[in-house]
Structures are given as structure tokens and as C-alpha cells.
PDB file of C-alpha atoms and ligand atoms in Angstrom:
ATOM      1  CA  MET G  24     -83.558 -35.256  23.013  1.00 38.00           C
ATOM      2  CA  ARG G  25     -85.652 -38.227  22.839  1.00 39.00           C
ATOM      3  CA  ILE G  26     -84.184 -41.758  23.835  1.00 42.00           C
ATOM      4  CA  PRO G  27     -86.140 -44.215  22.191  1.00 41.00           C
ATOM      5  CA  PRO G  28     -87.097 -47.714  23.702  1.00 40.00           C
ATOM      6  CA  ARG G  29     -84.551 -49.897  24.448  1.00 40.00           C
ATOM      7  CA  GLU G  30     -86.418 -53.040  25.879  1.00 34.00           C
ATOM      8  CA  SER G  31     -83.965 -55.368  23.430  1.00 38.00           C
ATOM      9  CA  ASP G  32     -81.077 -53.908  25.334  1.00 43.00           C
ATOM     10  CA  LEU G  33     -82.461 -54.080  28.566  1.00 39.00           C
ATOM     11  CA  VAL G  34     -83.411 -57.844  27.998  1.00 37.00           C
ATOM     12  CA  GLU G  35     -80.092 -58.124  26.167  1.00 44.00           C
ATOM     13  CA  SER G  36     -78.167 -56.820  29.648  1.00 48.00           C
ATOM     14  CA  MET G  37     -80.250 -58.677  31.917  1.00 42.00           C
ATOM     15  CA  ARG G  38     -78.845 -62.035  30.005  1.00 42.00           C
ATOM     16  CA  ARG G  39     -75.598 -61.168  29.798  1.00 44.00           C
ATOM     17  CA  ARG G  40     -75.457 -60.598  33.784  1.00 44.00           C
ATOM     18  CA  GLU G  41     -77.226 -63.827  34.176  1.00 42.00           C
ATOM     19  CA  PHE G  42     -74.128 -65.343  32.257  1.00 39.00           C
ATOM     20  CA  ILE G  43     -71.446 -63.545  34.410  1.00 40.00           C
ATOM     21  CA  ARG G  44     -73.456 -64.773  37.191  1.00 39.00           C
ATOM     22  CA  HIS G  45     -72.657 -68.211  36.180  1.00 38.00           C
ATOM     23  CA  ALA G  46     -69.512 -67.602  34.318  1.00 40.00           C
ATOM     24  CA  VAL G  47     -67.907 -66.450  37.633  1.00 39.00           C
ATOM     25  CA  ALA G  48     -69.336 -68.455  40.441  1.00 38.00           C
ATOM     26  CA  GLY G  49     -66.808 -69.368  42.583  1.00 35.00           C
ATOM     27  CA  THR G  50     -64.030 -68.088  41.232  1.00 38.00           C
ATOM     28  CA  VAL G  51     -61.263 -65.472  42.058  1.00 38.00           C
ATOM     29  CA  VAL G  52     -63.449 -62.634  40.729  1.00 42.00           C
ATOM     30  CA  THR G  53     -65.307 -62.607  43.472  1.00 44.00           C
ATOM     31  CA  ALA G  54     -62.662 -61.417  45.697  1.00 47.00           C
ATOM     32  CA  PHE G  55     -62.771 -58.003  43.166  1.00 48.00           C
ATOM     33  CA  GLY G  56     -65.514 -56.321  44.903  1.00 50.00           C
ATOM     34  CA  GLY G  57     -68.430 -58.618  44.104  1.00 54.00           C
ATOM     35  CA  LEU G  58     -70.528 -59.773  41.161  1.00 57.00           C
ATOM     36  CA  TYR G  59     -72.562 -56.235  41.861  1.00 57.00           C
ATOM     37  CA  TYR G  60     -69.558 -54.282  40.883  1.00 60.00           C
ATOM     38  CA  LEU G  61     -69.013 -56.738  37.680  1.00 64.00           C
ATOM     39  CA  ALA G  62     -72.558 -55.924  36.781  1.00 76.00           C
ATOM     40  CA  GLY G  63     -72.696 -52.433  36.742  1.00 83.00           C
ATOM     41  CA  ASP G  64     -69.384 -52.519  35.511  1.00 92.00           C
ATOM     42  CA  GLU G  65     -70.928 -54.239  32.203  1.00 94.00           C
ATOM     43  CA  LEU G  66     -74.135 -52.081  32.144  1.00 96.00           C
ATOM     44  CA  THR G  67     -70.946 -49.203  31.556  1.00 97.00           C
ATOM     45  CA  ARG G  68     -69.042 -50.816  29.183  1.00 97.00           C
ATOM     46  CA  GLN G  69     -72.200 -51.221  26.828  1.00 96.00           C
ATOM     47  CA  ALA G  70     -73.431 -47.723  27.676  1.00 97.00           C
ATOM     48  CA  ARG G  71     -70.104 -46.251  26.255  1.00 97.00           C
ATOM     49  CA  ALA G  72     -70.998 -48.277  23.077  1.00 97.00           C
ATOM     50  CA  GLN G  73     -74.295 -46.323  22.587  1.00 98.00           C
ATOM     51  CA  THR G  74     -74.664 -42.851  20.885  1.00 98.00           C
ATOM     52  CA  LEU G  75     -77.953 -40.549  21.346  1.00 98.00           C
ATOM     53  CA  PRO G  76     -79.691 -39.950  18.116  1.00 96.00           C
ATOM     54  CA  ASP G  77     -78.162 -36.595  18.484  1.00 97.00           C
ATOM     55  CA  GLY G  78     -74.379 -38.163  18.368  1.00 97.00           C
ATOM     56  CA  ARG G  79     -73.585 -37.709  21.714  1.00 98.00           C
ATOM     57  CA  PRO G  80     -72.323 -40.663  23.522  1.00 98.00           C
ATOM     58  CA  ARG G  81     -75.415 -41.930  25.476  1.00 98.00           C
ATOM     59  CA  LEU G  82     -72.880 -41.822  29.327  1.00 98.00           C
ATOM     60  CA  PRO G  83     -71.585 -38.722  29.749  1.00 98.00           C
ATOM     61  CA  PRO G  84     -68.017 -38.643  30.326  1.00 98.00           C
ATOM     62  CA  GLY G  85     -66.960 -39.773  34.098  1.00 98.00           C
ATOM     63  CA  GLN G  86     -70.073 -41.645  34.408  1.00 98.00           C
ATOM     64  CA  ARG G  87     -70.789 -45.070  35.251  1.00 98.00           C
ATOM     65  CA  VAL G  88     -74.365 -47.067  35.367  1.00 98.00           C
ATOM     66  CA  ILE G  89     -75.797 -48.415  38.318  1.00 97.00           C
ATOM     67  CA  GLU G  90     -78.624 -50.494  38.259  1.00 97.00           C
ATOM     68  CA  ALA G  91     -81.060 -48.054  40.476  1.00 98.00           C
ATOM     69  CA  LEU G  92     -81.411 -45.084  41.902  1.00 98.00           C
ATOM     70  CA  GLU G  93     -79.527 -44.199  44.906  1.00 98.00           C
ATOM     71  CA  PRO G  94     -81.025 -42.217  47.142  1.00 98.00           C
ATOM     72  CA  MET G  95     -79.150 -39.010  47.834  1.00 98.00           C
ATOM     73  CA  GLY G  96     -80.846 -37.394  50.839  1.00 98.00           C
ATOM     74  CA  GLY G  97     -82.517 -34.065  51.108  1.00 98.00           C
ATOM     75  CA  ASP G  98     -84.337 -32.511  53.588  1.00 98.00           C
ATOM     76  CA  PRO G  99     -87.885 -34.556  53.412  1.00 98.00           C
ATOM     77  CA  GLY G 100     -91.067 -33.157  52.067  1.00 98.00           C
ATOM     78  CA  ASP G 101     -94.468 -34.209  53.095  1.00 98.00           C
ATOM     79  CA  PRO G 102     -95.117 -37.847  50.725  1.00 98.00           C
ATOM     80  CA  ARG G 103     -98.841 -37.192  51.415  1.00 98.00           C
ATOM     81  CA  PRO G 104    -100.491 -36.883  48.278  1.00 98.00           C
ATOM     82  CA  SER G 105    -103.901 -35.353  50.099  1.00 98.00           C
ATOM     83  CA  VAL G 106    -101.419 -32.384  51.475  1.00 98.00           C
ATOM     84  CA  PHE G 107     -99.948 -32.284  48.020  1.00 99.00           C
ATOM     85  CA  ARG G 108    -100.292 -28.516  46.350  1.00 98.00           C
ATOM     86  CA  LEU G 109     -98.204 -27.229  43.343  1.00 99.00           C
ATOM     87  CA  ARG G 110     -98.362 -23.749  42.195  1.00 99.00           C
ATOM     88  CA  VAL G 111     -97.217 -22.747  38.984  1.00 99.00           C
ATOM     89  CA  HIS G 112     -96.814 -19.564  39.335  1.00 99.00           C
ATOM     90  CA  GLY G 113     -94.364 -16.060  38.805  1.00 99.00           C
ATOM     91  CA  GLU G 114     -94.621 -14.790  35.445  1.00 99.00           C
ATOM     92  CA  VAL G 115     -97.761 -16.242  34.041  1.00 99.00           C
ATOM     93  CA  GLU G 116    -100.574 -15.098  32.992  1.00 99.00           C
ATOM     94  CA  ARG G 117    -102.942 -17.787  34.946  1.00 98.00           C
ATOM     95  CA  PRO G 118    -101.401 -18.582  38.335  1.00 99.00           C
ATOM     96  CA  MET G 119    -102.474 -22.160  39.518  1.00 98.00           C
ATOM     97  CA  GLU G 120    -102.536 -24.437  42.693  1.00 98.00           C
ATOM     98  CA  LEU G 121    -102.742 -27.855  41.571  1.00 98.00           C
ATOM     99  CA  ASP G 122    -104.234 -30.694  44.304  1.00 98.00           C
ATOM    100  CA  PHE G 123    -102.880 -34.378  43.468  1.00 99.00           C
ATOM    101  CA  ALA G 124    -105.662 -35.494  42.011  1.00 98.00           C
ATOM    102  CA  THR G 125    -106.155 -32.362  40.086  1.00 98.00           C
ATOM    103  CA  LEU G 126    -102.241 -33.152  38.737  1.00 98.00           C
ATOM    104  CA  LEU G 127    -103.920 -36.737  37.602  1.00 98.00           C
ATOM    105  CA  THR G 128    -106.242 -35.350  35.619  1.00 98.00           C
ATOM    106  CA  HIS G 129    -103.830 -34.092  33.264  1.00 98.00           C
ATOM    107  CA  PRO G 130    -102.230 -35.755  30.425  1.00 98.00           C
ATOM    108  CA  GLN G 131    -100.039 -38.263  31.055  1.00 98.00           C
ATOM    109  CA  VAL G 132     -96.675 -38.901  29.800  1.00 98.00           C
ATOM    110  CA  GLU G 133     -94.707 -42.496  30.518  1.00 98.00           C
ATOM    111  CA  GLN G 134     -91.166 -42.377  29.244  1.00 98.00           C
ATOM    112  CA  HIS G 135     -87.607 -44.386  29.395  1.00 98.00           C
ATOM    113  CA  ALA G 136     -85.432 -41.369  30.749  1.00 98.00           C
ATOM    114  CA  ASP G 137     -81.394 -41.333  31.415  1.00 98.00           C
ATOM    115  CA  VAL G 138     -80.188 -39.679  34.773  1.00 98.00           C
ATOM    116  CA  HIS G 139     -76.796 -38.190  35.692  1.00 98.00           C
ATOM    117  CA  CYS G 140     -75.919 -37.441  39.138  1.00 98.00           C
ATOM    118  CA  VAL G 141     -72.886 -35.244  39.537  1.00 98.00           C
ATOM    119  CA  THR G 142     -71.144 -37.671  41.905  1.00 98.00           C
ATOM    120  CA  GLY G 143     -70.782 -40.187  39.217  1.00 98.00           C
ATOM    121  CA  TRP G 144     -73.654 -42.265  38.916  1.00 98.00           C
ATOM    122  CA  SER G 145     -76.018 -42.854  35.978  1.00 98.00           C
ATOM    123  CA  VAL G 146     -79.486 -44.910  35.928  1.00 98.00           C
ATOM    124  CA  LEU G 147     -80.203 -45.622  32.240  1.00 98.00           C
ATOM    125  CA  GLY G 148     -83.584 -46.230  30.572  1.00 98.00           C
ATOM    126  CA  ALA G 149     -85.874 -46.360  33.724  1.00 98.00           C
ATOM    127  CA  THR G 150     -89.458 -45.622  33.022  1.00 98.00           C
ATOM    128  CA  TRP G 151     -91.274 -42.442  34.541  1.00 98.00           C
ATOM    129  CA  THR G 152     -94.956 -41.277  34.622  1.00 99.00           C
ATOM    130  CA  GLY G 153     -95.528 -37.559  34.786  1.00 99.00           C
ATOM    131  CA  ILE G 154     -97.027 -34.637  33.186  1.00 99.00           C
ATOM    132  CA  GLN G 155     -94.730 -31.915  30.810  1.00 99.00           C
ATOM    133  CA  VAL G 156     -93.692 -29.050  32.821  1.00 99.00           C
ATOM    134  CA  ALA G 157     -94.484 -27.430  28.451  1.00 99.00           C
ATOM    135  CA  HIS G 158     -98.108 -28.821  29.581  1.00 99.00           C
ATOM    136  CA  LEU G 159     -98.266 -26.910  32.575  1.00 99.00           C
ATOM    137  CA  ALA G 160     -96.422 -24.056  31.215  1.00 99.00           C
ATOM    138  CA  LYS G 161     -99.120 -23.749  28.577  1.00 98.00           C
ATOM    139  CA  LEU G 162    -102.158 -23.759  30.315  1.00 98.00           C
ATOM    140  CA  ALA G 163    -101.186 -20.985  32.958  1.00 99.00           C
ATOM    141  CA  GLY G 164     -99.508 -19.036  29.982  1.00 99.00           C
ATOM    142  CA  ILE G 165     -95.908 -17.826  30.496  1.00 98.00           C
ATOM    143  CA  ARG G 166     -95.286 -14.456  29.868  1.00 98.00           C
ATOM    144  CA  ALA G 167     -93.322 -12.943  26.859  1.00 98.00           C
ATOM    145  CA  GLY G 168     -89.462 -12.804  28.158  1.00 98.00           C
ATOM    146  CA  VAL G 169     -89.599 -15.359  30.222  1.00 99.00           C
ATOM    147  CA  LYS G 170     -85.955 -16.938  30.645  1.00 98.00           C
ATOM    148  CA  HIS G 171     -86.025 -19.423  33.507  1.00 98.00           C
ATOM    149  CA  VAL G 172     -87.752 -21.939  35.309  1.00 98.00           C
ATOM    150  CA  VAL G 173     -87.542 -22.372  38.922  1.00 99.00           C
ATOM    151  CA  PHE G 174     -88.426 -25.536  40.713  1.00 99.00           C
ATOM    152  CA  GLU G 175     -89.402 -25.426  43.962  1.00 99.00           C
ATOM    153  CA  ALA G 176     -89.324 -28.055  46.472  1.00 99.00           C
ATOM    154  CA  ALA G 177     -89.839 -28.494  50.357  1.00 98.00           C
ATOM    155  CA  HIS G 178     -88.055 -26.332  53.148  1.00 98.00           C
ATOM    156  CA  GLY G 179     -86.624 -24.157  50.165  1.00 98.00           C
ATOM    157  CA  TYR G 180     -84.768 -26.324  48.020  1.00 99.00           C
ATOM    158  CA  THR G 181     -84.771 -24.770  44.439  1.00 99.00           C
ATOM    159  CA  ALA G 182     -83.038 -25.551  41.224  1.00 99.00           C
ATOM    160  CA  ASN G 183     -82.769 -23.167  38.096  1.00 99.00           C
ATOM    161  CA  VAL G 184     -83.208 -24.139  34.590  1.00 99.00           C
ATOM    162  CA  PRO G 185     -83.329 -22.348  31.345  1.00 99.00           C
ATOM    163  CA  ILE G 186     -86.736 -22.179  30.249  1.00 99.00           C
ATOM    164  CA  ASP G 187     -86.082 -23.900  26.680  1.00 98.00           C
ATOM    165  CA  GLU G 188     -84.776 -26.961  28.391  1.00 98.00           C
ATOM    166  CA  ALA G 189     -87.393 -26.710  31.249  1.00 99.00           C
ATOM    167  CA  LEU G 190     -90.029 -27.117  28.168  1.00 99.00           C
ATOM    168  CA  ALA G 191     -88.245 -30.157  26.509  1.00 98.00           C
ATOM    169  CA  PRO G 192     -90.672 -32.842  26.425  1.00 98.00           C
ATOM    170  CA  ASP G 193     -88.825 -34.868  28.615  1.00 98.00           C
ATOM    171  CA  VAL G 194     -89.051 -32.753  31.516  1.00 99.00           C
ATOM    172  CA  LEU G 195     -92.035 -33.825  33.783  1.00 99.00           C
ATOM    173  CA  VAL G 196     -93.492 -33.170  37.012  1.00 99.00           C
ATOM    174  CA  ALA G 197     -92.884 -36.931  37.661  1.00 99.00           C
ATOM    175  CA  HIS G 198     -94.917 -39.312  40.454  1.00 99.00           C
ATOM    176  CA  LYS G 199     -94.231 -42.548  38.971  1.00 99.00           C
ATOM    177  CA  LEU G 200     -90.894 -44.685  38.946  1.00 98.00           C
ATOM    178  CA  GLU G 201     -90.820 -48.408  36.928  1.00 98.00           C
ATOM    179  CA  GLY G 202     -95.275 -48.088  37.553  1.00 98.00           C
ATOM    180  CA  ARG G 203     -94.816 -47.189  41.058  1.00 98.00           C
ATOM    181  CA  ALA G 204     -94.756 -44.428  43.315  1.00 98.00           C
ATOM    182  CA  LEU G 205     -92.250 -42.477  44.223  1.00 98.00           C
ATOM    183  CA  THR G 206     -90.259 -44.061  47.068  1.00 98.00           C
ATOM    184  CA  ARG G 207     -89.666 -41.847  50.315  1.00 98.00           C
ATOM    185  CA  PRO G 208     -86.349 -40.936  49.359  1.00 98.00           C
ATOM    186  CA  HIS G 209     -87.116 -40.024  45.853  1.00 98.00           C
ATOM    187  CA  GLY G 210     -89.461 -37.391  46.373  1.00 98.00           C
ATOM    188  CA  PRO G 211     -92.575 -38.623  46.571  1.00 99.00           C
ATOM    189  CA  PRO G 212     -95.637 -37.518  45.625  1.00 99.00           C
ATOM    190  CA  ALA G 213     -94.022 -35.637  42.905  1.00 99.00           C
ATOM    191  CA  ARG G 214     -90.755 -34.560  41.638  1.00 99.00           C
ATOM    192  CA  ALA G 215     -89.355 -32.784  38.703  1.00 99.00           C
ATOM    193  CA  LEU G 216     -87.677 -34.656  36.154  1.00 99.00           C
ATOM    194  CA  VAL G 217     -85.018 -32.965  34.013  1.00 99.00           C
ATOM    195  CA  PRO G 218     -82.953 -35.868  32.141  1.00 98.00           C
ATOM    196  CA  SER G 219     -80.674 -33.085  30.249  1.00 98.00           C
ATOM    197  CA  LEU G 220     -79.050 -31.770  33.166  1.00 99.00           C
ATOM    198  CA  TYR G 221     -77.535 -33.417  36.445  1.00 99.00           C
ATOM    199  CA  PHE G 222     -79.972 -34.925  38.777  1.00 98.00           C
ATOM    200  CA  TRP G 223     -79.400 -32.136  41.119  1.00 98.00           C
ATOM    201  CA  LYS G 224     -82.108 -29.880  39.199  1.00 99.00           C
ATOM    202  CA  SER G 225     -84.716 -32.970  39.685  1.00 99.00           C
ATOM    203  CA  ALA G 226     -85.965 -31.707  42.851  1.00 99.00           C
ATOM    204  CA  LYS G 227     -87.772 -33.664  44.655  1.00 99.00           C
ATOM    205  CA  TRP G 228     -90.644 -33.104  46.766  1.00 99.00           C
ATOM    206  CA  LEU G 229     -91.713 -30.471  44.534  1.00 99.00           C
ATOM    207  CA  THR G 230     -94.072 -27.727  46.100  1.00 99.00           C
ATOM    208  CA  GLY G 231     -93.802 -25.044  42.930  1.00 99.00           C
ATOM    209  CA  ILE G 232     -92.802 -24.234  39.092  1.00 99.00           C
ATOM    210  CA  ARG G 233     -92.041 -20.734  39.115  1.00 99.00           C
ATOM    211  CA  PHE G 234     -91.307 -19.070  35.781  1.00 99.00           C
ATOM    212  CA  THR G 235     -89.375 -15.886  35.821  1.00 99.00           C
ATOM    213  CA  LEU G 236     -87.329 -13.293  33.421  1.00 98.00           C
ATOM    214  CA  ARG G 237     -84.311 -13.263  35.174  1.00 98.00           C
ATOM    215  CA  ASP G 238     -81.829 -16.310  36.243  1.00 98.00           C
ATOM    216  CA  GLU G 239     -81.796 -17.618  40.098  1.00 98.00           C
ATOM    217  CA  PRO G 240     -79.233 -19.810  41.014  1.00 98.00           C
ATOM    218  CA  GLY G 241     -80.882 -22.517  43.539  1.00 98.00           C
ATOM    219  CA  TYR G 242     -79.697 -24.208  46.423  1.00 98.00           C
ATOM    220  CA  TRP G 243     -76.505 -26.470  45.053  1.00 98.00           C
ATOM    221  CA  GLU G 244     -75.900 -23.638  42.498  1.00 98.00           C
ATOM    222  CA  ILE G 245     -75.305 -20.981  44.867  1.00 98.00           C
ATOM    223  CA  ARG G 246     -73.374 -23.551  47.075  1.00 98.00           C
ATOM    224  CA  GLY G 247     -70.394 -23.706  43.759  1.00 98.00           C
ATOM    225  CA  TYR G 248     -72.095 -26.094  41.487  1.00 98.00           C
ATOM    226  CA  HIS G 249     -72.196 -24.882  38.085  1.00 98.00           C
ATOM    227  CA  ASN G 250     -75.591 -22.983  37.113  1.00 98.00           C
ATOM    228  CA  HIS G 251     -76.303 -25.187  33.735  1.00 98.00           C
ATOM    229  CA  ALA G 252     -74.918 -28.202  34.772  1.00 99.00           C
ATOM    230  CA  ASP G 253     -75.045 -29.992  31.624  1.00 98.00           C
ATOM    231  CA  PRO G 254     -73.283 -33.466  32.128  1.00 99.00           C
ATOM    232  CA  TRP G 255     -71.805 -34.004  28.518  1.00 98.00           C
ATOM    233  CA  LEU G 256     -69.906 -31.026  29.383  1.00 98.00           C
ATOM    234  CA  GLU G 257     -69.174 -31.851  32.924  1.00 98.00           C
ATOM    235  CA  GLN G 258     -70.548 -28.857  34.056  1.00 98.00           C
ATOM    236  CA  ARG G 259     -70.130 -30.255  37.392  1.00 98.00           C
ATOM    237  CA  TYR G 260     -68.801 -27.143  39.402  1.00 98.00           C
ATOM    238  CA  ALA G 261     -68.496 -23.410  38.923  1.00 95.00           C
TER     239      ALA G 261
HETATM  240  N1  MTE L 312     -86.100 -31.430  47.442  1.00 62.54           N
HETATM  241  C1  MTE L 312     -84.794 -31.867  47.291  1.00 62.54           C
HETATM  242  N2  MTE L 312     -84.860 -32.486  45.807  1.00 62.54           N
HETATM  243  C2  MTE L 312     -83.349 -32.497  45.548  1.00 62.54           C
HETATM  244  C3  MTE L 312     -82.096 -32.617  46.749  1.00 62.54           C
HETATM  245  C4  MTE L 312     -82.658 -32.256  47.809  1.00 62.54           C
HETATM  246  O1  MTE L 312     -81.633 -32.196  48.695  1.00 62.54           O
HETATM  247  N3  MTE L 312     -83.719 -31.842  47.988  1.00 62.54           N
HETATM  248  N4  MTE L 312     -81.302 -33.269  46.150  1.00 62.54           N
HETATM  249  C5  MTE L 312     -80.804 -33.352  44.711  1.00 62.54           C
HETATM  250  C6  MTE L 312     -79.978 -34.267  44.115  1.00 62.54           C
HETATM  251  S1  MTE L 312     -78.374 -33.167  44.727  1.00 62.54           S
HETATM  252  C7  MTE L 312     -80.055 -35.231  43.387  1.00 62.54           C
HETATM  253  S2  MTE L 312     -78.411 -35.933  43.144  1.00 62.54           S
HETATM  254  C8  MTE L 312     -81.075 -36.217  43.482  1.00 62.54           C
HETATM  255  C9  MTE L 312     -80.638 -37.261  44.077  1.00 62.54           C
HETATM  256  O2  MTE L 312     -82.488 -38.114  43.848  1.00 62.54           O
HETATM  257  P1  MTE L 312     -82.434 -39.128  44.466  1.00 62.54           P
HETATM  258  O3  MTE L 312     -82.156 -39.327  45.854  1.00 62.54           O
HETATM  259  O4  MTE L 312     -84.156 -39.773  44.137  1.00 62.54           O
HETATM  260  O5  MTE L 312     -81.475 -40.795  43.469  1.00 62.54           O
HETATM  261  O6  MTE L 312     -82.148 -35.389  43.962  1.00 62.54           O
HETATM  262  C10 MTE L 312     -81.852 -33.985  43.861  1.00 62.54           C
HETATM  263  N5  MTE L 312     -82.958 -32.945  44.182  1.00 62.54           N
HETATM  264 MO1   MO L 313     -76.490 -35.106  43.979  1.00 62.54          MO
END
């Protein structure tokens, strides 16, 4: 699923927000949760009117749009690029361990992506930069019969993704958001980005990508969350 660039939409939505700011300044509307809420509401309304190239609504059911990622916590890893190591391992011909500098020598992809958190917020069209998981898989040479990817992160956090979805072109080892290094709460120096599934699959403080023959439910999946996590099917809980 590719999401086309939408600079014009973004400009238009900023214009609308400006308009709303002027239009409601000093009116009774500010008493109802404020302008921020109204702006988010407007973004949600706009998103509901849009469809993806494959016909699905751009905004999955039960989601509302906010303007920037909410820091959702988790046990932080070491953010220093100098100590970062990414293992690409499991059922592969050529296991690898990449340091951050080496990771950056691989082809970089810059893309707009929508992300959807199971708690109900979505951030649309942010610019993410990173390396395609498909590229790393090709380098490592995944063995016949691989069915899943397990994203591994600091302190044992894991997230499982079916192999075909993990190899989609928009699935990245991401190290920049809006052109800047990931900030502390968002998993620096690199995190997974899996836009097609609820955001818990996008492991922060990434330490490994492991290819497996069998499914291995991850941190949230063994705690009652849905094993697959498709936001359009509202696969929130098991
Ligand atoms: N390592 C790690 N990655 C994680 C988590 C976590 O607890 N630890 N939480 C997940 C959940 S539940 C969500 S919603 C997103 C939140 O990412 P954000 O804090 O950048 O918004 O990260 C996911 N990745
Ligand atoms: Mo989450």
C-alpha cells in the first residue's frame, strides 16, 4: 500500500486551521476543549473523506487524527548511535550485525506514512526516513519457509509481523522523523516502522530483526492484544 504525497492537503489543512483560529477566537467554542481539539477534529473530518488507492478509507474505523506522535512510553533503550547494533538473524543465510554508521550506508528511503495507535489516535502523512526491511532481508538471504519477522527491541520488547507484510516497501528501520533524528521517547537511534498495522508493531529502540519459520506472538500479543493488528479490521484485542 503506497500513500501518495499530499503536500497540497497539508497546506490546505494548515490554511483551514488558521481560518478556524481566526474564526473562533474569543467565541464560545473555546470553552469546549479549545482550539487544539477543534483543529484535530477538522483533520479527522478531512481524513474521513479520503480513500487509499486500494479503496479503503484513509482513516481506519474508530481513529481520530492528532498532529504529532504521542509519546507512548516503554522501557527505553540506549539512544546513542555509537552503541547501536542491529542484528539481522534467524532463518537467514548470512546473519549480520550492523552498527549505526553501516546502517546509514544502505539505501535510504524517505516516505510519507500514516500511523495508527490502538488507543485511538492516528498521525497522518509524517515524513519517515530509514532502510527498507525488505532490503536487509535480501542482503541476509532469508531461507525458504520463513513466515514471520520478529522485531526485537531493548529489554526484551518484541513484535511479530507476517513476512509478506514485513517485506512491504513502506516497512522501515526508521531513524528520522520529519527529517530529524528520533527524539528520546520515540525509540532512537532507530525503530521499526510498520504503517499497515497498529503502532505497537513498530518496535522502538530496535536491536534485531529475526526471521522465523513459526509465529511468535510478541510483547503485547501475549498480553491480550490481537496477533495481527490490522487497523482497518479493528484487530485491537484478541
Ligand atoms: N521497545 C518498545 N517499542 C514500542 C513500545 C514499547 O513499549 N517498547 N510500545 C509500542 C506501542 S504500544 C506504541 S503505540 C508505539 C508508540 O510509539 P511512540 O511512543 O513513538 O508514539 O510504540 C511501540 N513500540
Ligand atoms: Mo500502543
